[in-house]
């Protein structure tokens, strides 16, 4: 069984990006991301209502890092510390050598290749550093942009679960994509 340890926190760079630890100074950007109905359209979670909610969300992400049960990075461009998005590993399954990757990006940065660049780098981190055997991504079947990212990054569709999650008074489908280490 795998054991995860995110201390010291792994700052990760790509050609254009720095994936860094999210902190309370990012509260305004976390609020902008998680309060935006467009950004949250395919994420069945309540919208953040104010900066206090954003700080609670940051504290929850930090707790997962400290307890080694999940890890999130803030996505920034190399020449700026402004948080553009969040990417991370959720629902770590050390007994199965598997984890779920998830991401969100401010709408004004969509279509610039930022998420595929970050996902491809975190795939390597997942396989090389965390020693995962498989990585999964769970998306809404209507989230065509995310589906395109996953295809571009080599993921394959494993399942389409009908009405598998109940949220906000309705049942939602979800699609599972995965990638095996080779």
Coordinates of C-alpha atoms in Angstrom, one line a residue:
X1 CA 0.0 0.0 0.0
X2 CA 1.2 3.5 -0.8
X3 CA 2.0 6.1 1.8
X4 CA 1.7 9.7 0.8
X5 CA 3.7 12.6 2.3
X6 CA 3.3 16.1 1.0
X7 CA 5.9 17.6 3.4
X8 CA 7.8 19.5 2.1
X9 CA 5.1 20.8 -0.3
X10 CA 6.1 20.0 -3.9
X11 CA 6.2 23.2 -5.9
X12 CA 6.0 22.1 -9.6
X13 CA 7.0 24.1 -12.7
X14 CA 6.2 23.6 -16.4
X15 CA 7.2 25.6 -19.4
X16 CA 4.8 28.4 -18.5
X17 CA 3.3 27.6 -15.1
X18 CA 4.1 27.4 -11.4
X19 CA 1.9 25.0 -9.4
X20 CA 2.3 26.3 -5.8
X21 CA 0.7 26.0 -2.4
X22 CA -2.5 27.9 -2.0
X23 CA -2.6 30.3 1.0
X24 CA -4.9 32.8 2.6
X25 CA -3.5 35.6 0.3
X26 CA -5.3 33.7 -2.5
X27 CA -8.7 34.2 -0.8
X28 CA -10.0 36.7 -3.4
X29 CA -9.1 34.4 -6.3
X30 CA -10.5 31.3 -4.6
X31 CA -13.7 33.3 -4.0
X32 CA -13.8 34.4 -7.7
X33 CA -13.3 30.8 -8.9
X34 CA -15.7 29.0 -6.5
X35 CA -18.4 31.7 -6.5
X36 CA -18.6 31.9 -10.3
X37 CA -21.6 29.8 -11.6
X38 CA -19.7 29.4 -14.9
X39 CA -16.6 27.9 -13.3
X40 CA -18.7 25.8 -10.9
X41 CA -21.2 24.7 -13.6
X42 CA -20.0 21.1 -13.7
X43 CA -18.8 20.8 -10.1
X44 CA -21.7 19.7 -7.8
X45 CA -20.7 21.7 -4.8
X46 CA -22.2 24.8 -3.3
X47 CA -21.0 28.2 -4.5
X48 CA -18.7 30.1 -2.1
X49 CA -20.7 33.1 -0.8
X50 CA -18.0 35.4 0.6
X51 CA -14.3 35.6 1.5
X52 CA -14.9 33.8 4.8
X53 CA -16.2 30.8 2.8
X54 CA -13.1 31.0 0.6
X55 CA -10.8 31.0 3.6
X56 CA -12.7 28.0 5.0
X57 CA -12.1 26.2 1.6
X58 CA -8.4 27.1 1.7
X59 CA -8.2 25.7 5.3
X60 CA -9.9 22.5 4.1
X61 CA -7.4 22.1 1.3
X62 CA -4.5 22.8 3.7
X63 CA -5.8 20.2 6.1
X64 CA -5.8 17.5 3.4
X65 CA -2.2 18.4 2.6
X66 CA -1.1 18.3 6.2
X67 CA -2.9 15.0 6.8
X68 CA -1.6 13.5 3.5
X69 CA -5.1 12.6 2.2
X70 CA -5.2 15.0 -0.8
X71 CA -3.2 17.8 -2.4
X72 CA -4.1 20.9 -4.3
X73 CA -1.9 23.4 -6.2
X74 CA -2.7 26.9 -7.2
X75 CA -2.1 27.4 -10.9
X76 CA -0.1 30.6 -11.7
X77 CA 1.9 31.9 -14.7
X78 CA 5.6 32.0 -14.1
X79 CA 5.7 35.8 -14.2
X80 CA 2.8 36.3 -11.8
X81 CA 1.7 35.0 -8.4
X82 CA -2.0 35.6 -9.3
X83 CA -4.0 32.4 -8.9
X84 CA -5.6 31.4 -12.2
X85 CA -7.0 28.0 -11.1
X86 CA -6.7 25.0 -8.9
X87 CA -5.5 21.5 -9.7
X88 CA -5.0 18.6 -7.4
X89 CA -5.4 15.0 -6.4
X90 CA -8.6 14.1 -4.6
X91 CA -9.9 10.8 -3.2
X92 CA -6.5 9.2 -2.9
X93 CA -6.7 5.4 -2.8
X94 CA -3.4 4.3 -1.4
X95 CA -4.6 0.7 -1.2
X96 CA -5.4 0.7 -5.0
X97 CA -2.4 2.9 -6.1
X98 CA -5.0 5.2 -7.6
X99 CA -6.1 8.9 -7.2
X100 CA -8.5 11.2 -8.8
X101 CA -7.3 14.4 -10.5
X102 CA -9.4 17.5 -10.7
X103 CA -9.0 21.0 -11.9
X104 CA -10.7 24.4 -12.4
X105 CA -9.6 27.5 -14.2
X106 CA -10.9 31.1 -14.4
X107 CA -12.9 31.5 -17.6
X108 CA -10.7 34.3 -19.0
X109 CA -7.9 31.7 -19.2
X110 CA -9.8 29.0 -21.0
X111 CA -8.6 27.8 -24.4
X112 CA -4.9 28.7 -23.7
X113 CA -3.6 25.2 -23.1
X114 CA -3.1 25.9 -19.4
X115 CA -5.0 22.9 -18.0
X116 CA -3.5 20.3 -20.4
X117 CA 0.0 21.6 -19.5
X118 CA -0.8 21.3 -15.8
X119 CA -2.5 18.0 -16.1
X120 CA 0.3 16.5 -18.1
X121 CA 2.9 17.6 -15.5
X122 CA 0.8 16.2 -12.7
X123 CA 0.4 12.9 -14.5
X124 CA 4.2 12.6 -14.3
X125 CA 4.2 13.6 -10.7
X126 CA 1.5 11.1 -9.9
X127 CA 3.2 8.2 -11.6
X128 CA 6.9 9.1 -10.9
X129 CA 6.7 10.7 -7.4
X130 CA 3.5 9.3 -5.8
X131 CA 4.0 5.9 -7.4
X132 CA 0.4 5.7 -8.6
X133 CA -0.7 2.9 -11.0
X134 CA -3.7 4.7 -12.3
X135 CA -5.2 8.2 -12.3
X136 CA -8.9 8.8 -12.7
X137 CA -10.9 11.9 -13.6
X138 CA -14.7 12.1 -13.0
X139 CA -16.5 14.6 -15.1
X140 CA -20.1 15.7 -16.0
X141 CA -20.9 14.2 -19.4
X142 CA -21.8 17.7 -20.6
X143 CA -18.4 19.1 -19.8
X144 CA -17.0 18.8 -23.3
X145 CA -14.0 21.1 -22.6
X146 CA -12.8 18.8 -19.8
X147 CA -13.4 15.7 -21.9
X148 CA -11.2 17.3 -24.6
X149 CA -8.5 17.9 -22.0
X150 CA -8.6 14.3 -20.8
X151 CA -8.4 12.9 -24.4
X152 CA -5.5 15.2 -25.1
X153 CA -3.7 14.0 -22.0
X154 CA -4.2 10.3 -22.9
X155 CA -7.1 9.4 -20.6
X156 CA -9.7 6.8 -21.8
X157 CA -13.4 6.6 -20.9
X158 CA -14.0 3.8 -18.4
X159 CA -17.7 4.3 -17.5
X160 CA -20.8 6.5 -17.8
X161 CA -22.7 6.2 -14.6
X162 CA -26.4 7.2 -14.9
X163 CA -27.9 9.3 -12.2
X164 CA -25.1 8.2 -9.8
X165 CA -25.0 11.3 -7.7
X166 CA -27.8 13.3 -6.0
X167 CA -27.1 17.0 -5.7
X168 CA -29.3 20.1 -5.4
X169 CA -32.5 18.1 -5.8
X170 CA -31.6 16.1 -8.9
X171 CA -29.7 13.1 -10.0
X172 CA -26.6 13.7 -12.0
X173 CA -24.7 11.4 -14.4
X174 CA -20.9 11.2 -14.1
X175 CA -18.3 9.9 -16.5
X176 CA -15.1 8.2 -15.3
X177 CA -11.9 8.6 -17.3
X178 CA -8.6 6.9 -16.4
X179 CA -5.0 6.6 -17.3
X180 CA -2.7 3.7 -16.4
X181 CA 1.0 4.1 -15.8
X182 CA 3.0 2.4 -18.6

